[in-house]
Each structure stands twice: as structure tokens, then as C-alpha cells.
Amino acid sequence: MSSLYVKPLRVYLILGALAIWGVFSGLGLSTSLFPMSSQATVSVSVSYGSYSSKQFYDSVGRDLEGLLQSVKALEVPVENLRADYRDRSANYRVRFEWGADPAEAAKSVETRVNSFLNRFEKDIRDSAHVSAWRQNQGFFAVSFYSPLRPLDELHRVMEPFVRPLNARVADAEGVSLYNPNAKEITVLLQPERMAQYGVGSRQIEGAIADSIFALNGGTLRIGEREYQVRLPKRAETTDILANIRVSPVGTRVVLLKDVATLRVIPSEDNNQRFRTSGVDSLILFANPKEGGNIKRMSDEIMANLEASRAQWPADVQFRVIVNPAEFIDRSIKGVLHEVAIAAFLAVLVLFFFIGSFRNVITAAIEIPLSLLLAFILMKLAGMNLNLISLGGLALSAGMNVDASVVVLENIFRHFDGKPKNLSFEEKTRLVGEAVSEVRLPILASTIASLVVFLPLIFTRGLTNSLLGDLAKAVIFSHGLSAIVA
């Protein structure tokens, strides 16, 4: 330890390098409203195939519900299952207990569902769709409204501005424009006409799929730029869809309208309506990717909307409904405010007792330095900046100066009564003795404070989600403050 006091420049350089590392680590932390630990929800959708809803429930649904309730994602069991049997498909929402990873939950559910459905007809097997998400990851929402335009027309106007956001915003899982007036096309097959023309349901399904999905033609590179080549959909309207060919090539031409009836009806999924300033509204929803930075996502979407606003019709207005970036900005400002107050009060109190502004500043620097070093451990531990971890940093800010005060006071006690013309070697010896005397008491005191928070790291479920990141932030920051002191 004496070598550190003899060459203090080395200490300053090491701490400076660590502080810079801490700054970059803090900037590299992903930002979200809540910790990564959460309740994962998995959605399963299965078509009835040739069954009616009652036949499907009796033959498939009852056993599938029991199967879904028994699924585990890395030993995390299912907490709740909700089943909804609609006109043409069954939808199951499986909610796991706290701490389940969404990707692992979706994988476990998909494996069990596919294995179970293998015994049933191909239409049912091929229709199964599984997706997962976190319930506390947060989202971004903006409403678009116009007192002069109906929602369908407003949707046609705003869709070209919203669709490119999926490619421009890297942290977004998906950006969609919700229209409560959205329609869907139902195709009602006529068995007698199908038998007359010799066309099966699988042929019709394949022809419809080929006509409504765009094809990817690869990537075209010109110079340093790359362009995605996509073949557009053949069926852009209902009339075009009705006239697609459903019979194989080389046989009699049979069109979809010859064997089915097409109807345009309101979508079953759009059962919610939103009003802004008394006017029906479209809602832009955006969800972050797993581990994505929700603050950066929200800021980028707002920047893109503001950049394109000059191209909108004059009557179109928008209003931010949910912007997580605002909450996160306030939280960060709150932490900085708490750190500033803690540092100021510490400097003020120490100045009254010590009387040396230079020595007081030395102790006060420990507060921001401990926070910066804590960012390094948070980055290595895979944490993110959220309301809980920021609260832990704010909680530890006032505690971090304690060790420095004890060290400074003991150094002053050793110098008390000594002549002022001491040599550098004598001063170094006194400082070393002072620090050695309080080293173990400081470590013991710090450990005693951290032991209170340590068990919270090993909790599971809701307790870990609420207090796990807070405990880690306090332990990292306050534990490092003893080393800095």
C-alpha cells in the first residue's frame, strides 16, 4: 500500500482510466422502464381445420389446455392459462410465473404443441402459431387524428410514413398502425362447386397464399449501396383476389370466385376504439426488441415523425400517449439531482469540521466515482438502466461518502500535533498508518451494510423483479466506495 502513497500519480491515472471505462459502460447499458426479469406470456393460435368449435374442443382443445398448463420454461411453471374459442380458430394465452425467459418459454410451448398436434390432420398442424413477449417491457404509443378525414382514409395517408419505421428503428421489434376500422376478407368455400371443378381446399389455400404474399428477390448491390428486390403481391384488391387461378397449370382454368364467396367484414381482432380530443384516432404502437433500448427506440421514432411531419396533410394531428423516454429521462435527472445534493451536503458538513476545501473535495469525489465504477460491474452483470436500478444508485449516493470521511478524519488525527515541516517520507508513513488503522473497520462496516441487500439478489419471482436490480446497484456502488476510500 505504501507504494500507492509514494507515487499518487499512478493512482490518479488508474482511477481516471476506470472512470472513463465507467462512462463508456454507462453509455453502453440498455435502457428500459423495468428490469429484464418479468412475466413471460406466450400466445398460441390453432385453426379448427375441418372441425367445428365444439368438435375441436372435444377432440383437441381440452387436452391441449391440460398440456399447456403443465409446460415449464427452465423450471418456471405456468401461472395462468386463458383459452378463447372463436369462429375459426382457438387462441391460448399462457402466462408464466416471474423470471421466465420469453424465448425459452416460447420454445418450450412450441415444442410441446407441435408434438401434440402431430396426431391430427395437416390443416391443424400447419396452422399452429406461437409467439412470446414480456409484459413489463413497456411500449411507445402515438395517436393520429383528423377532424376532416374518416379513419380508413387517414390510415391510407399515414401508413407510408409509419411502415418505414420498422427498418429505420433498430431497437423496435415492430411498429404498427392500429386502425379500429380495419377489414378482413373471408373466403367461404362452396363444397359442391369444388367437387364439380375437382379443386381441393389445400390447392385454394396455396393459391391464395401465393397471391397475397410478396416475394423476396434477393439483394442488388450497386457501388456501396444495397437494394432489396421484392416482387409485389398479385392480389392488391378484392376483385383481383377473386380472379386468381386455383386450379393446377395444364388443367381447366378455375378461378377463386368459381368455388368460393368472398366477403369483406370488420376484423375480429380490432375490437377497441380510441378517441383523441373527441375524434376517432389511429394508434401507432411500437414494442422494443428483447434487450433493446426502449429510450433510444422512442427517441428515434419521435425524431422520424417530426422529420416527416412537414409532408403530412395540414389537418392531420398527432399526440404522444405513452413515451417511456420521458419517464426514463426524469429518472436519470432524479438520480443526478440526488447525487448533486448528496455531494453538496457532504462537502458542506465536511467543510465545517475539516476546514480544508481541498481535502473536502477529495472526499466528495468518491460519490460520482463510485457510481461510474458501478456502471462497469452493471455492464458485466448484464444489467440495464431502469427505474429500479437507478433508484438503487440514488440510494447508495449518500452512503458512499462515509468511508472517505472516516479515512480523512483518521489521517487528520495522526497529523494533529505534528510539526508542519515534515518530510514527504514522514507524511507518507503517517498516511499509511492512518489508513491501515481504519481499513478493517471500514471493510467491516461496508460489508455489514451490504449484507442487508445481498439476500435480495438470490430471490426469485416478483421479489427479484422489484428489488433484485436495486440490491445489485447498491452493492456495486457502495462496495466500490470502500475501495475508492
Coordinates of C-alpha atoms in Angstrom, one line a residue:
M1 CA 0.0 0.0 0.0
S2 CA 2.9 2.4 0.7
S3 CA 3.9 2.4 -3.0
L4 CA 0.5 3.9 -3.8
Y5 CA 1.1 6.9 -1.5
V6 CA 4.7 7.4 -2.7
K7 CA 3.5 7.6 -6.3
P8 CA 0.0 9.1 -6.2
L9 CA 0.1 9.9 -9.9
R10 CA -0.2 6.2 -10.6
V11 CA -3.4 6.1 -8.5
Y12 CA -4.9 9.1 -10.3
L13 CA -4.2 7.6 -13.7
I14 CA -5.7 4.2 -12.7
L15 CA -8.8 5.9 -11.2
G16 CA -9.1 8.2 -14.3
A17 CA -8.9 5.2 -16.7
L18 CA -11.5 3.3 -14.6
A19 CA -13.8 6.4 -14.6
I20 CA -13.5 6.7 -18.4
W21 CA -14.3 3.0 -18.7
G22 CA -17.3 3.6 -16.4
V23 CA -18.6 6.4 -18.6
F24 CA -18.5 4.2 -21.7
S25 CA -20.0 1.3 -19.8
G26 CA -22.9 3.6 -18.6
L27 CA -23.5 4.8 -22.2
G28 CA -23.5 1.2 -23.4
L29 CA -26.1 0.0 -20.9
S30 CA -29.5 -0.7 -22.5
T31 CA -32.3 1.4 -21.1
S32 CA -35.8 0.3 -20.2
L33 CA -38.6 1.1 -17.8
F34 CA -38.3 -2.0 -15.7
P35 CA -35.8 -4.8 -15.0
M36 CA -35.3 -7.6 -17.5
S37 CA -36.8 -10.1 -15.1
S38 CA -40.5 -10.3 -15.8
Q39 CA -43.6 -12.4 -16.6
A40 CA -43.4 -14.0 -20.0
T41 CA -46.6 -14.5 -21.9
V42 CA -46.9 -17.0 -24.8
S43 CA -49.7 -16.8 -27.3
V44 CA -50.8 -19.9 -29.2
S45 CA -53.2 -19.9 -32.2
V46 CA -54.6 -23.0 -33.8
S47 CA -57.1 -23.3 -36.6
Y48 CA -60.0 -25.7 -36.3
G49 CA -59.3 -27.3 -39.7
S50 CA -62.4 -29.3 -40.7
Y51 CA -63.8 -29.3 -37.2
S52 CA -66.5 -27.1 -35.7
S53 CA -65.6 -25.2 -32.5
K54 CA -67.3 -27.8 -30.3
Q55 CA -65.7 -30.7 -32.2
F56 CA -62.3 -29.1 -31.9
Y57 CA -62.7 -28.5 -28.1
D58 CA -63.8 -32.1 -27.5
S59 CA -61.1 -33.7 -29.7
V60 CA -58.2 -31.3 -29.4
G61 CA -58.8 -28.2 -27.1
R62 CA -59.5 -29.9 -23.8
D63 CA -56.3 -32.0 -23.9
L64 CA -54.3 -29.1 -25.4
E65 CA -55.3 -26.9 -22.4
G66 CA -54.0 -29.5 -20.0
L67 CA -50.8 -29.8 -21.9
L68 CA -50.2 -26.1 -21.9
Q69 CA -50.8 -25.9 -18.1
S70 CA -48.0 -28.4 -17.5
V71 CA -45.3 -26.7 -19.6
K72 CA -42.2 -25.3 -17.8
A73 CA -39.6 -22.9 -19.0
L74 CA -36.3 -23.8 -17.3
E75 CA -38.3 -25.0 -14.2
V76 CA -40.5 -21.9 -14.2
P77 CA -44.1 -23.1 -14.3
V78 CA -47.3 -21.7 -15.8
E79 CA -49.2 -19.3 -13.6
N80 CA -52.3 -18.8 -15.7
L81 CA -53.9 -20.1 -18.9
R82 CA -56.7 -18.3 -20.8
A83 CA -58.4 -20.0 -23.8
D84 CA -60.6 -18.3 -26.4
Y85 CA -62.5 -20.4 -28.9
R86 CA -63.6 -18.2 -31.8
D87 CA -65.4 -19.0 -35.1
R88 CA -62.5 -20.4 -37.0
S89 CA -59.6 -20.8 -34.5
A90 CA -58.6 -21.2 -30.9
N91 CA -56.3 -18.8 -29.1
Y92 CA -54.5 -19.7 -25.9
R93 CA -52.6 -17.2 -23.8
V94 CA -50.1 -18.8 -21.4
R95 CA -48.6 -16.7 -18.7
F96 CA -45.6 -18.0 -16.8
E97 CA -44.5 -17.1 -13.3
W98 CA -42.0 -14.3 -12.8
G99 CA -38.5 -14.8 -14.1
A100 CA -39.2 -16.9 -17.2
D101 CA -37.3 -16.0 -20.3
P102 CA -39.7 -15.3 -23.2
A103 CA -37.6 -17.1 -25.8
E104 CA -37.2 -20.2 -23.6
A105 CA -40.9 -20.1 -22.8
A106 CA -41.9 -19.8 -26.5
K107 CA -39.5 -22.7 -27.3
S108 CA -40.9 -25.0 -24.6
V109 CA -44.5 -24.3 -25.6
E110 CA -43.9 -24.6 -29.3
T111 CA -42.1 -28.0 -28.8
R112 CA -44.9 -29.4 -26.8
V113 CA -47.7 -28.0 -29.0
N114 CA -46.1 -29.4 -32.3
S115 CA -45.6 -32.8 -30.7
F116 CA -49.2 -32.9 -29.5
L117 CA -50.7 -31.8 -32.8
N118 CA -48.8 -34.3 -34.9
R119 CA -51.6 -36.8 -34.4
F120 CA -54.2 -34.5 -36.0
E121 CA -54.9 -33.5 -39.6
K122 CA -52.4 -31.4 -41.6
D123 CA -54.6 -28.3 -41.6
I124 CA -54.5 -28.2 -37.8
R125 CA -50.8 -29.0 -37.6
D126 CA -49.7 -26.3 -40.2
S127 CA -51.9 -23.6 -38.6
A128 CA -50.2 -23.6 -35.2
H129 CA -48.5 -20.2 -34.4
V130 CA -46.6 -19.4 -31.2
S131 CA -45.3 -16.0 -30.1
A132 CA -44.0 -14.6 -26.8
W133 CA -43.4 -11.3 -25.1
R134 CA -42.6 -9.7 -21.8
Q135 CA -45.5 -8.0 -20.0
N136 CA -43.3 -5.3 -18.4
Q137 CA -41.0 -4.3 -21.3
G138 CA -43.0 -1.1 -22.0
F139 CA -44.2 0.3 -25.2
F140 CA -44.5 3.5 -27.2
A141 CA -47.8 4.8 -28.4
V142 CA -48.9 7.8 -30.5
S143 CA -52.4 8.7 -31.8
F144 CA -53.1 10.2 -35.2
Y145 CA -56.4 12.0 -35.8
S146 CA -58.1 14.4 -38.1
P147 CA -61.5 16.1 -37.8
L148 CA -61.9 16.1 -41.6
R149 CA -61.0 12.5 -42.6
P150 CA -62.5 9.1 -41.8
L151 CA -60.2 6.6 -40.2
D152 CA -59.8 4.5 -43.4
E153 CA -58.6 7.5 -45.4
L154 CA -56.4 8.7 -42.6
H155 CA -54.8 5.2 -42.5
R156 CA -54.1 5.3 -46.2
V157 CA -52.4 8.7 -45.8
M158 CA -50.3 7.8 -42.7
E159 CA -49.3 4.2 -43.5
P160 CA -46.5 5.2 -45.9
F161 CA -44.9 7.3 -43.2
V162 CA -45.2 4.6 -40.5
R163 CA -44.2 1.5 -42.4
P164 CA -40.5 2.6 -43.0
L165 CA -40.0 2.9 -39.2
N166 CA -39.7 -0.9 -38.9
A167 CA -36.4 -0.7 -40.9
R168 CA -35.2 2.6 -39.5
V169 CA -35.6 1.9 -35.8
A170 CA -33.2 -0.9 -34.9
D171 CA -34.4 -1.3 -31.3
A172 CA -38.1 -1.8 -32.3
E173 CA -39.5 -5.3 -32.5
G174 CA -42.4 -4.0 -34.6
V175 CA -44.0 -0.7 -35.4
S176 CA -47.7 -0.9 -36.4
L177 CA -50.5 1.5 -37.1
Y178 CA -53.7 0.2 -35.4
N179 CA -57.0 1.0 -37.3
P180 CA -60.2 0.0 -35.5
N181 CA -62.0 0.1 -38.9
A182 CA -59.6 -2.4 -40.5
K183 CA -61.4 -5.0 -42.6
E184 CA -60.6 -8.6 -43.4
I185 CA -61.6 -10.8 -46.3
T186 CA -63.3 -14.1 -45.5
V187 CA -63.3 -16.8 -48.2
L188 CA -66.4 -19.1 -47.8
L189 CA -65.8 -22.3 -49.8
Q190 CA -68.6 -24.0 -51.7
P191 CA -68.1 -27.8 -51.4
E192 CA -70.5 -28.6 -54.3
R193 CA -68.7 -26.3 -56.7
M194 CA -65.2 -27.5 -55.5
A195 CA -66.3 -31.1 -56.2
Q196 CA -67.7 -30.1 -59.6
Y197 CA -64.4 -28.5 -60.7
G198 CA -62.2 -31.0 -58.9
V199 CA -60.4 -28.5 -56.7
G200 CA -59.3 -29.2 -53.1
S201 CA -59.1 -26.8 -50.1
R202 CA -55.3 -27.2 -50.0
Q203 CA -55.0 -26.0 -53.6
I204 CA -57.1 -23.0 -52.8
E205 CA -55.2 -22.2 -49.7
G206 CA -51.9 -22.4 -51.6
A207 CA -53.1 -20.2 -54.5
I208 CA -54.4 -17.5 -52.0
A209 CA -51.0 -17.6 -50.1
D210 CA -49.1 -17.2 -53.4
S211 CA -51.2 -14.2 -54.3
I212 CA -51.2 -12.2 -51.1
F213 CA -47.5 -12.5 -50.0
A214 CA -44.8 -10.5 -51.7
L215 CA -41.7 -12.5 -52.8
N216 CA -38.1 -11.7 -51.8
G217 CA -35.9 -11.4 -55.0
G218 CA -32.6 -11.0 -53.1
T219 CA -30.3 -8.1 -52.8
L220 CA -28.9 -5.9 -55.5
R221 CA -25.6 -4.2 -54.9
I222 CA -24.8 -1.0 -56.8
G223 CA -21.5 0.5 -55.7
E224 CA -21.6 0.8 -51.9
R225 CA -25.4 0.7 -51.7
E226 CA -27.6 -2.4 -51.3
Y227 CA -31.2 -2.6 -52.5
Q228 CA -33.7 -5.2 -51.5
V229 CA -35.6 -6.7 -54.6
R230 CA -39.2 -7.6 -53.8
L231 CA -41.8 -8.9 -56.2
P232 CA -45.1 -7.2 -55.3
K233 CA -48.3 -9.0 -54.3
R234 CA -50.5 -10.1 -57.2
A235 CA -53.8 -9.6 -55.3
E236 CA -53.9 -5.9 -54.2
T237 CA -57.7 -5.7 -54.2
T238 CA -60.7 -8.0 -53.5
D239 CA -61.6 -8.1 -57.2
I240 CA -58.1 -9.3 -58.2
L241 CA -58.2 -11.9 -55.4
A242 CA -61.5 -13.2 -56.6
N243 CA -60.0 -13.8 -60.1
I244 CA -56.8 -15.7 -59.1
R245 CA -56.4 -19.2 -60.6
V246 CA -56.8 -22.0 -58.1
S247 CA -56.6 -25.0 -60.5
P248 CA -53.2 -26.5 -61.5
V249 CA -51.5 -25.4 -64.6
G250 CA -52.4 -27.6 -67.6
T251 CA -55.9 -28.2 -66.4
R252 CA -59.2 -26.4 -66.8
V253 CA -59.0 -22.8 -65.6
V254 CA -60.9 -22.4 -62.3
L255 CA -60.9 -19.0 -60.5
L256 CA -61.4 -18.5 -56.8
K257 CA -64.8 -16.8 -57.4
D258 CA -66.0 -20.0 -59.1
V259 CA -65.7 -22.1 -56.0
A260 CA -65.9 -19.6 -53.1
T261 CA -67.7 -16.5 -51.9
L262 CA -65.6 -13.5 -50.8
R263 CA -66.8 -11.1 -48.2
V264 CA -65.3 -8.1 -46.6
I265 CA -66.1 -7.9 -42.9
P266 CA -64.7 -5.9 -39.9
S267 CA -61.6 -7.6 -38.4
E268 CA -62.2 -9.7 -35.3
D269 CA -59.0 -8.5 -33.7
N270 CA -59.9 -4.8 -33.9
N271 CA -62.5 -4.5 -31.1
Q272 CA -61.0 -1.4 -29.4
R273 CA -61.5 2.2 -30.4
F274 CA -59.5 5.3 -29.3
R275 CA -60.5 8.9 -29.3
T276 CA -58.2 11.9 -29.1
S277 CA -59.8 15.3 -28.5
G278 CA -63.2 13.7 -29.1
V279 CA -62.1 12.4 -32.6
D280 CA -61.6 8.7 -33.6
S281 CA -57.9 8.0 -33.8
L282 CA -55.4 5.7 -35.3
I283 CA -52.7 4.4 -32.8
L284 CA -49.1 3.8 -33.6
F285 CA -47.7 1.0 -31.3
A286 CA -44.1 0.1 -31.0
N287 CA -42.5 -2.6 -28.8
P288 CA -38.8 -2.9 -28.1
K289 CA -36.8 -6.0 -29.0
E290 CA -35.6 -8.3 -26.3
G291 CA -32.8 -6.4 -24.6
G292 CA -33.4 -3.4 -26.8
N293 CA -33.0 0.2 -25.6
I294 CA -36.6 1.5 -25.2
K295 CA -35.5 5.1 -24.7
R296 CA -33.5 5.1 -27.9
M297 CA -36.3 3.4 -29.7
S298 CA -38.8 6.1 -28.5
D299 CA -36.4 9.0 -29.3
E300 CA -35.8 7.6 -32.8
I301 CA -39.5 7.2 -33.6
M302 CA -40.2 10.7 -32.4
A303 CA -37.3 12.1 -34.5
N304 CA -38.6 10.3 -37.6
L305 CA -42.2 11.5 -37.0
E306 CA -41.0 15.1 -36.6
A307 CA -38.9 14.8 -39.7
S308 CA -41.8 13.7 -41.9
R309 CA -44.4 15.9 -40.3
A310 CA -44.0 18.6 -43.0
Q311 CA -45.2 16.1 -45.6
W312 CA -48.5 15.3 -43.8
P313 CA -51.8 16.9 -44.7
A314 CA -52.4 20.0 -42.7
D315 CA -55.5 18.6 -41.0
V316 CA -53.6 15.5 -39.6
Q317 CA -52.5 15.9 -36.0
F318 CA -50.8 13.6 -33.5
R319 CA -50.4 13.3 -29.8
V320 CA -48.0 11.2 -27.7
I321 CA -49.9 8.8 -25.5
V322 CA -47.1 6.8 -24.0
N323 CA -43.4 7.8 -24.3
P324 CA -41.1 5.7 -22.0
A325 CA -38.2 8.0 -22.8
E326 CA -39.9 10.8 -20.8
F327 CA -40.1 8.6 -17.7
I328 CA -36.5 7.4 -18.1
D329 CA -35.2 11.0 -18.7
R330 CA -36.9 12.1 -15.5
S331 CA -35.5 9.2 -13.6
I332 CA -31.9 9.9 -14.8
K333 CA -32.4 13.6 -13.9
G334 CA -33.6 12.5 -10.5
V335 CA -30.5 10.4 -9.9
L336 CA -28.2 13.2 -11.0
H337 CA -30.2 15.6 -8.7
E338 CA -29.8 13.2 -5.7
V339 CA -26.1 12.8 -6.4
A340 CA -25.6 16.5 -6.6
I341 CA -27.5 17.1 -3.4
A342 CA -25.6 14.3 -1.6
A343 CA -22.3 15.7 -2.8
F344 CA -23.2 19.3 -1.8
L345 CA -24.4 18.3 1.7
A346 CA -21.3 16.1 2.2
V347 CA -19.0 18.9 1.2
L348 CA -20.8 21.4 3.4
V349 CA -20.7 19.2 6.5
L350 CA -17.1 18.2 6.0
F351 CA -16.1 21.7 5.4
F352 CA -17.5 22.8 8.8
F353 CA -15.5 20.0 10.6
I354 CA -12.3 19.8 8.5
G355 CA -12.0 23.4 7.3
S356 CA -9.8 22.5 4.2
F357 CA -11.7 22.8 0.9
R358 CA -9.1 20.7 -0.9
N359 CA -9.4 17.8 1.4
V360 CA -13.2 18.1 1.4
I361 CA -13.3 17.9 -2.4
T362 CA -11.1 14.8 -2.3
A363 CA -13.8 13.0 -0.2
A364 CA -16.7 14.3 -2.2
I365 CA -15.3 13.0 -5.5
E366 CA -15.9 9.5 -4.2
I367 CA -19.7 9.8 -4.8
P368 CA -19.6 10.2 -8.7
L369 CA -16.5 8.0 -9.0
S370 CA -18.3 5.1 -7.2
L371 CA -21.3 5.5 -9.4
L372 CA -19.1 5.4 -12.6
L373 CA -17.3 2.3 -11.4
A374 CA -20.6 0.7 -10.6
F375 CA -21.6 1.1 -14.3
I376 CA -18.7 -1.3 -15.2
L377 CA -20.0 -4.1 -12.9
M378 CA -23.6 -3.5 -14.1
K379 CA -22.4 -3.9 -17.7
L380 CA -20.5 -7.1 -16.9
A381 CA -23.5 -8.4 -14.9
G382 CA -25.8 -7.9 -17.9
M383 CA -28.0 -5.3 -16.1
N384 CA -29.7 -2.4 -17.7
L385 CA -30.7 1.1 -16.6
N386 CA -34.2 1.1 -15.4
L387 CA -36.3 2.8 -12.7
I388 CA -35.3 0.2 -10.1
S389 CA -31.5 0.2 -10.8
L390 CA -31.5 4.0 -10.9
G391 CA -33.2 4.0 -7.6
G392 CA -30.5 1.8 -6.1
L393 CA -27.8 4.2 -7.4
A394 CA -29.6 7.1 -5.8
L395 CA -30.0 5.2 -2.6
S396 CA -26.2 4.5 -2.4
A397 CA -25.1 8.0 -3.4
G398 CA -25.4 9.4 0.1
M399 CA -23.8 6.3 1.7
N400 CA -20.7 6.4 -0.5
V401 CA -19.0 9.3 1.2
D402 CA -19.0 7.6 4.7
A403 CA -15.8 5.6 4.2
S404 CA -13.9 8.7 2.9
V405 CA -14.9 10.7 5.9
V406 CA -13.6 8.1 8.3
V407 CA -10.3 7.8 6.4
L408 CA -9.8 11.6 6.3
E409 CA -10.6 12.1 9.9
N410 CA -8.1 9.4 11.0
I411 CA -5.4 11.0 8.8
F412 CA -6.0 14.4 10.4
R413 CA -5.8 12.8 13.8
H414 CA -2.4 11.4 13.0
F415 CA -1.2 14.7 11.8
D416 CA -2.5 16.6 14.8
G417 CA 0.3 17.9 16.9
K418 CA 3.0 17.1 14.3
P419 CA 5.2 19.8 13.0
K420 CA 4.3 21.3 9.7
N421 CA 7.7 20.9 8.1
L422 CA 7.5 17.1 7.9
S423 CA 9.3 15.4 5.0
F424 CA 7.5 13.6 2.3
E425 CA 8.5 10.2 3.6
E426 CA 7.2 11.1 7.1
K427 CA 3.9 12.3 5.7
T428 CA 3.6 9.1 3.6
R429 CA 4.3 7.0 6.7
L430 CA 1.6 8.8 8.7
V431 CA -1.0 8.4 5.9
G432 CA -0.2 4.7 5.6
E433 CA -0.6 4.2 9.3
A434 CA -3.9 6.1 9.4
V435 CA -5.3 4.1 6.6
S436 CA -4.1 0.8 8.0
E437 CA -5.8 1.5 11.3
V438 CA -9.3 2.0 9.7
R439 CA -9.0 -0.4 6.8
L440 CA -10.6 -3.3 8.5
P441 CA -13.3 -1.3 10.3
I442 CA -14.3 0.3 7.0
L443 CA -14.5 -3.0 5.3
A444 CA -16.5 -4.5 8.2
S445 CA -18.9 -1.5 8.2
T446 CA -19.3 -1.7 4.4
I447 CA -19.9 -5.4 4.4
A448 CA -22.5 -5.0 7.3
S449 CA -24.4 -2.5 5.1
L450 CA -24.2 -4.7 2.0
V451 CA -25.3 -7.9 3.8
V452 CA -28.7 -6.4 4.2
F453 CA -29.1 -6.2 0.4
L454 CA -27.2 -9.4 -0.6
P455 CA -30.1 -11.9 0.0
L456 CA -32.4 -9.9 -2.3
I457 CA -30.1 -10.8 -5.3
F458 CA -30.9 -14.5 -4.8
T459 CA -34.7 -14.1 -4.5
R460 CA -37.0 -15.2 -7.4
G461 CA -40.3 -14.2 -8.9
L462 CA -41.9 -10.8 -8.2
T463 CA -39.5 -10.0 -5.3
N464 CA -36.4 -10.3 -7.6
S465 CA -38.1 -8.3 -10.3
L466 CA -38.8 -5.4 -7.9
L467 CA -35.7 -5.5 -5.7
G468 CA -33.0 -7.6 -7.5
D469 CA -31.6 -4.7 -9.6
L470 CA -31.9 -2.3 -6.7
A471 CA -29.8 -4.6 -4.5
K472 CA -27.2 -5.1 -7.2
A473 CA -26.9 -1.4 -7.8
V474 CA -26.4 -0.6 -4.1
I475 CA -23.9 -3.4 -3.6
F476 CA -21.8 -2.4 -6.7
S477 CA -21.8 1.3 -5.9
H478 CA -21.4 1.2 -2.1
G479 CA -18.9 -1.8 -2.2
L480 CA -16.7 0.1 -4.6
S481 CA -16.8 3.2 -2.4
A482 CA -14.9 1.4 0.3
I483 CA -12.1 0.6 -2.2
V484 CA -12.0 4.1 -3.5
A485 CA -11.8 5.5 0.0

